[in-house]
Structures are given as structure tokens and as C-alpha cells.
Amino acid sequence: MARRRVLLFLKPFDVYPPRPCAGSAASYPTSLSPPPSQLRAANPKVLSYLDDRCRVHKDTIDLCQSVLQHKSLDWTSVQRNNFSQPIRDVDLVITVGGDGTLLRASHFLDSSVPILGVNSDPTCPKEVDELTDEFDARRSTGYLCAATAGNFEQILDATLDGSRRPSELSRISMKLNGIQLPTYALNDILVSHPCPASVSRFSFRKRSNTGESSRLINCWSSGLRISTAAGSTAAMLSAGGFVMPLSSRELQYMIREPISPTDADKPLLHGLVKQEQHMLVVWYNQEGAVYFDGSHVVHSIQHGDTLEISSYAPTLKVVLPEHLLMKPSE
């Protein structure tokens, strides 16, 4: 029997940029820069906290590599910043970082390869409580990550032997002027002006597979956000949206900060795109951008472009945390 192939997809080690050490005058060549003696005086607890985040992340990577080394697997590791091609010819992708790293890996996957997320730096509630009056000590959320350093080998073994099966999550597909874009969003997409302070002008309507269309809505706003069920707990929820069941194949949309909407339009500025529907958006600004799952994947748009947004996308197989698999109580 052939050995199974695993790709370890890593958040970089240097999560935070290096800081000059005290006494390193060469790093501050201008007279306007603070003297080196002041560099570490601002808040040493913050700096210690950031250093610890780097250490914990690196320790988790080392642990994952050690576990894989002792399994009958063919595995290799890549850093997410150095990867730009479709992931093929592997049986499992393991991401080590947080939700952002899992999202980055998802852009290179079709519906055939499962993905397992390892939260390398989970938040410690005790630490948050102790430091709450000094700074924000929350770490990685890892909402979609099924494993941490503490249970990685257990979750990996259960995934490999089939006792822990991946779930299929919906993604967002987008066509630009009728041409399919290669990236599918697992969380959400944002359609907006490249400058957040500028007004976005566009219109949209929903259309069913049978050709039936909703009324055209014309918008001046700060943009349009569309999320999947998985993404409904992220930026969409923060903006006032609602949480959707992870099994849902519908999309949730919201017009961000609409400017002087009509009373007739208001009920239509936040809603659902059904599985059998798609949303048609026409862009009216000179320039614009579509952001997939954050800021790393961006497609430019311009005046007159038409976007067709739907859930007609390959699903993604994700090994989910146990609490997301539990059925809600009656």
C-alpha cells in the first residue's frame, strides 16, 4: 500500500518584524528617529508577549514536524508566503498558524483534498484576564482549526484512520465579465473602492436559475460584503449579520454603510442569495477591487464591469473542531 502524502502549510516564523536592539544606532540613521535607549522602554510586557507568540508558534511547528517524522507518511513543508500554485498529488494538507493560514491554503485546493488546521498560538483566557487592563492579550482565534499542539497527534491519527471525517464547506465563486476567476472564497469577499475612505457606487440584483430577477438596487456605500456560512461568524457577524448553519449552501450579503438609502431599498440591503440564485453586480467607479478572504488575494475591477457572484463553487473538505460538529440542543 502506498504511503500517504501530506503537505505541511506553515505561517512564517517571523510573524512580527525584527526590532532593533538597544544600542543599534545604525538602524536609526536620521535625527528624527528615537534614540536607541528608548526603543524597549515603551511597554516591555507587550514586547515580551509578542516574542512569546513567535516562540509558541515555532514550538508548534517543531512539534508537528516531529509527529509527522515518526509516522509512515511522505510529507513536506512549505511556508505560505512562498506558495502560489494549485495543491495536487497529496492526501492531506495540514496548516499550522490560524484561520488566516487555513484560508490561504484553501485558495490552492479543489474539492478532493481535505485540510486540517492546527491553531499554533491559541488564546489563553488566564493570560487575557491578567493583562486586560494593560493591552489586548488575545492570540489566534482558530475558529476552523480542529487541532492545537496539545491534541495534534490524536486528531491527525483520527483523520488518517477515517474515524474523524472532514466536513464539506461552501465557497463563493465569482465571474468577472463572464470569465471565471480562479480563486474561491471560503469566508467572504468584499467589493469596494481600493481606498476605504472613497465611496463605492454600484448596483445589484439577484437572479434565479430560471431567469427570474429581483428589483435593481442602486448603492452609494463603503462596499458590498458577501459571506459563506463559515464566514458568517467573522466580519459579517461583526457588521450586524447573523450566524448561518455550517451546512448551509446559501450566501449572506450586506451593503456596508449605505448612504441615504430609500425606504423601499432598506429591507433589501442585507439578505441571502439562495443556492439556486446568483447576484449580479455592476460597478460604476473608475476603479475598484474584489478582496477574497482578506487582503492577500485581490482582483481589480473598473467602471462598467459586471460581477456574477454565487455558491457555484467546489466545496472544501475541512476537518472541523469537535464543537462545530455538535448539533444544537433542542
XYZ file of C-alpha atoms in Angstrom:
330
model
C 0.000 0.000 0.000
C 1.363 3.420 -0.997
C 2.387 5.768 1.785
C 0.063 8.710 2.152
C 1.336 12.135 1.197
C 0.959 15.148 3.469
C 1.712 18.833 2.866
C 2.511 20.964 5.923
C 1.470 24.530 5.110
C 3.077 26.992 7.527
C 2.582 30.510 8.743
C 6.075 32.093 8.644
C 8.275 32.020 11.732
C 8.880 35.776 11.693
C 5.280 36.728 12.466
C 6.410 40.118 13.728
C 9.136 42.212 12.088
C 12.515 42.267 13.841
C 13.122 45.151 16.197
C 16.458 46.918 16.562
C 18.233 46.160 19.816
C 19.154 48.952 22.179
C 22.453 50.464 21.158
C 21.978 49.697 17.459
C 22.308 53.240 16.170
C 22.749 52.046 12.589
C 19.087 51.119 12.465
C 18.091 54.739 13.086
C 20.057 56.904 10.644
C 18.002 60.106 10.874
C 17.932 62.704 13.619
C 14.121 62.390 13.753
C 14.251 58.768 14.924
C 14.035 57.946 18.643
C 17.337 57.231 20.373
C 18.028 53.516 20.803
C 17.871 53.832 24.588
C 14.114 54.470 24.301
C 13.272 51.565 21.994
C 12.311 48.967 24.585
C 11.074 51.332 27.270
C 7.535 51.890 25.952
C 5.918 48.658 27.164
C 8.250 45.747 27.841
C 5.292 43.473 28.659
C 3.913 43.943 25.149
C 7.290 43.139 23.607
C 7.659 40.059 25.812
C 4.145 38.964 24.814
C 4.921 39.332 21.093
C 8.188 37.437 21.490
C 6.301 34.655 23.252
C 3.794 34.428 20.406
C 6.663 33.817 17.981
C 8.165 31.197 20.288
C 4.873 29.330 20.785
C 4.226 29.295 17.041
C 7.701 27.931 16.298
C 7.368 25.301 19.044
C 4.097 24.114 17.490
C 5.705 23.816 14.069
C 8.554 21.806 15.573
C 6.081 19.517 17.336
C 4.026 18.912 14.174
C 7.140 18.110 12.175
C 8.336 15.736 14.900
C 4.998 13.898 14.920
C 4.994 13.541 11.139
C 8.582 12.352 11.198
C 7.540 9.328 13.263
C 4.575 8.389 11.036
C 4.619 6.242 7.923
C 3.954 9.256 5.737
C 5.618 11.093 2.879
C 5.482 14.717 3.932
C 6.970 18.047 3.040
C 6.548 21.570 4.396
C 6.137 24.956 2.706
C 5.735 28.478 4.025
C 2.513 30.136 2.922
C 4.268 33.288 1.656
C 6.336 31.211 -0.763
C 3.457 29.259 -2.299
C 1.491 30.176 -5.414
C 0.387 27.025 -7.221
C -2.505 24.547 -7.026
C -2.044 21.818 -4.430
C -2.195 18.427 -6.080
C -0.889 14.899 -5.524
C -1.323 14.961 -1.741
C -3.785 13.144 0.512
C -3.974 15.758 3.281
C -2.992 19.386 3.840
C -2.127 20.422 7.399
C -1.989 24.153 8.081
C -0.077 25.459 11.093
C -0.984 29.002 12.092
C -4.557 30.199 12.457
C -7.635 30.759 10.342
C -5.688 33.064 8.017
C -3.252 30.292 7.137
C -6.098 27.827 6.557
C -7.828 30.366 4.300
C -4.625 30.931 2.306
C -4.199 27.181 1.756
C -7.848 26.804 0.735
C -7.261 29.033 -2.300
C -4.986 26.356 -3.778
C -7.341 23.416 -3.166
C -10.180 21.840 -5.093
C -12.820 19.615 -3.506
C -10.695 16.443 -3.492
C -8.006 17.164 -0.848
C -9.031 17.557 2.824
C -7.465 20.173 5.052
C -6.693 20.050 8.780
C -5.946 23.264 10.634
C -3.640 23.488 13.656
C -4.019 26.615 15.784
C -0.364 27.218 16.653
C -0.939 30.049 19.146
C -4.358 29.729 20.834
C -5.642 32.383 23.206
C -5.069 31.693 26.900
C -8.055 33.023 28.920
C -5.964 33.342 32.098
C -3.410 35.490 30.273
C -6.159 37.691 28.832
C -7.685 38.200 32.283
C -4.339 39.069 33.856
C -3.395 41.624 31.193
C -6.800 43.045 30.285
C -6.058 46.421 31.923
C -2.729 46.766 30.088
C -3.236 45.536 26.490
C -5.164 43.089 24.331
C -3.582 39.696 25.032
C -5.821 37.627 22.798
C -3.941 35.346 20.432
C -5.188 33.298 17.479
C -8.905 32.510 17.214
C -8.523 29.382 15.087
C -12.276 29.037 14.591
C -11.891 26.435 11.824
C -8.792 24.756 13.286
C -9.535 21.302 14.724
C -6.169 20.838 16.458
C -3.649 22.524 18.716
C -0.209 21.406 19.829
C -1.857 19.554 22.688
C -4.029 17.242 20.590
C -2.422 17.342 17.146
C -1.272 13.723 17.053
C -4.653 12.474 18.294
C -6.597 14.458 15.670
C -4.127 13.508 12.933
C -4.435 9.783 13.727
C -8.232 10.011 13.760
C -8.171 11.796 10.402
C -5.821 9.281 8.831
C -7.746 6.219 10.078
C -11.085 7.676 8.959
C -12.697 7.997 12.385
C -12.589 11.810 12.046
C -14.107 12.719 8.699
C -13.913 16.135 7.041
C -16.994 18.274 6.502
C -17.804 19.937 3.194
C -17.981 23.726 3.420
C -19.474 26.006 0.813
C -17.359 28.566 -1.032
C -18.006 31.648 -3.165
C -17.498 31.721 -6.920
C -17.150 34.900 -8.941
C -17.217 35.612 -12.662
C -15.849 38.920 -13.922
C -17.481 39.959 -17.213
C -18.398 36.303 -17.751
C -14.896 34.935 -17.056
C -14.483 32.646 -14.051
C -11.930 33.895 -11.519
C -9.581 31.160 -10.249
C -9.959 31.858 -6.517
C -12.872 30.577 -4.436
C -13.530 32.336 -1.124
C -14.096 30.198 1.958
C -15.053 33.079 4.273
C -16.150 36.104 2.288
C -15.493 38.579 -0.473
C -15.526 42.350 -0.266
C -16.286 44.511 -3.300
C -15.186 48.095 -2.690
C -13.137 51.054 -3.802
C -9.381 50.398 -3.314
C -9.343 53.374 -0.928
C -11.656 52.625 2.018
C -12.382 56.337 2.506
C -13.862 56.645 -1.001
C -17.495 55.978 -1.840
C -18.323 52.810 -3.770
C -21.004 53.156 -6.451
C -22.640 50.032 -7.841
C -25.952 48.351 -8.484
C -27.039 44.783 -7.795
C -29.901 42.379 -8.233
C -30.457 38.683 -7.560
C -31.334 36.302 -10.364
C -32.501 32.691 -10.198
C -31.527 29.821 -12.483
C -34.894 30.187 -14.196
C -34.088 33.814 -15.120
C -36.360 35.462 -12.573
C -34.797 38.666 -11.229
C -35.272 40.850 -8.181
C -35.593 44.618 -8.361
C -32.396 46.557 -9.192
C -30.840 48.269 -6.168
C -28.533 51.258 -6.748
C -25.994 51.842 -3.983
C -23.663 54.511 -2.714
C -21.850 52.946 0.210
C -18.492 51.690 1.506
C -18.881 48.457 -0.439
C -20.567 45.071 -0.590
C -19.658 42.076 1.581
C -20.812 38.544 0.789
C -20.074 35.626 3.101
C -20.457 31.884 3.202
C -21.906 30.041 6.178
C -18.375 29.580 7.542
C -17.669 33.288 7.086
C -20.927 34.377 8.711
C -19.189 34.263 12.123
C -16.396 36.607 11.018
C -16.626 40.129 9.541
C -20.265 39.625 8.566
C -21.290 38.991 12.159
C -19.226 41.955 13.382
C -21.120 44.189 10.956
C -24.503 43.078 12.297
C -25.150 39.947 10.251
C -26.357 36.611 11.572
C -24.713 33.232 12.052
C -25.653 30.586 9.484
C -25.545 26.789 9.904
C -22.223 25.495 8.566
C -24.081 23.075 6.299
C -25.860 25.933 4.503
C -25.139 26.481 0.810
C -26.663 29.947 0.847
C -24.675 33.186 0.876
C -25.306 36.184 3.107
C -24.781 39.684 1.747
C -24.688 43.134 3.302
C -24.297 46.643 1.889
C -21.711 48.342 4.105
C -22.653 51.778 5.427
C -25.239 52.697 2.771
C -25.572 56.407 2.057
C -29.134 57.741 2.139
C -30.922 54.536 1.073
C -34.566 54.813 0.093
C -37.195 53.301 2.380
C -38.028 50.778 -0.343
C -34.387 49.687 -0.625
C -33.611 49.311 3.099
C -35.069 45.779 3.524
C -33.001 44.579 0.540
C -29.603 45.851 1.723
C -28.979 42.736 3.832
C -30.180 39.273 2.930
C -29.492 35.876 1.416
C -28.511 34.622 -2.015
C -30.183 31.216 -2.278
C -28.335 28.176 -3.611
C -30.269 28.377 -6.876
C -29.561 32.115 -7.264
C -26.643 34.354 -8.142
C -26.022 38.058 -7.569
C -25.264 40.383 -10.468
C -23.253 43.490 -9.568
C -22.387 46.344 -11.951
C -19.532 48.605 -10.828
C -19.699 52.361 -11.550
C -16.498 53.811 -10.054
C -13.435 54.382 -12.203
C -11.621 51.724 -10.178
C -12.458 49.094 -7.599
C -11.270 45.874 -6.044
C -12.588 42.482 -5.010
C -10.904 41.076 -1.903
C -11.058 37.312 -1.312
C -10.834 36.199 2.332
C -8.996 39.310 3.446
C -6.342 41.378 1.721
C -3.965 38.791 0.216
C -5.969 37.928 -2.932
C -7.243 40.988 -4.810
C -8.748 41.377 -8.286
C -9.055 44.844 -9.809
C -12.313 45.998 -11.380
C -13.231 49.133 -13.268
C -16.170 51.192 -14.483
C -18.820 49.093 -16.217
C -17.561 45.696 -15.067
C -20.161 43.056 -14.218
C -19.666 40.574 -11.388
C -21.627 37.350 -11.060
C -21.383 36.020 -7.503
C -22.762 32.649 -6.390
C -22.120 29.495 -4.379
C -21.491 27.524 -7.606
C -18.013 26.597 -6.383
C -16.219 23.385 -5.406
C -16.793 22.679 -1.727
C -13.815 22.431 0.599
C -13.238 19.397 2.818
C -12.271 20.651 6.286
C -11.620 18.629 9.449
C -13.622 20.769 11.866
C -13.273 21.255 15.630
C -15.482 18.971 17.699
C -17.733 21.764 18.991
C -18.684 22.776 15.432
C -19.843 19.216 14.738
C -22.192 19.114 17.721
C -25.879 19.501 16.959
C -27.567 22.408 18.717
C -29.644 21.406 21.738
C -33.360 21.090 21.278
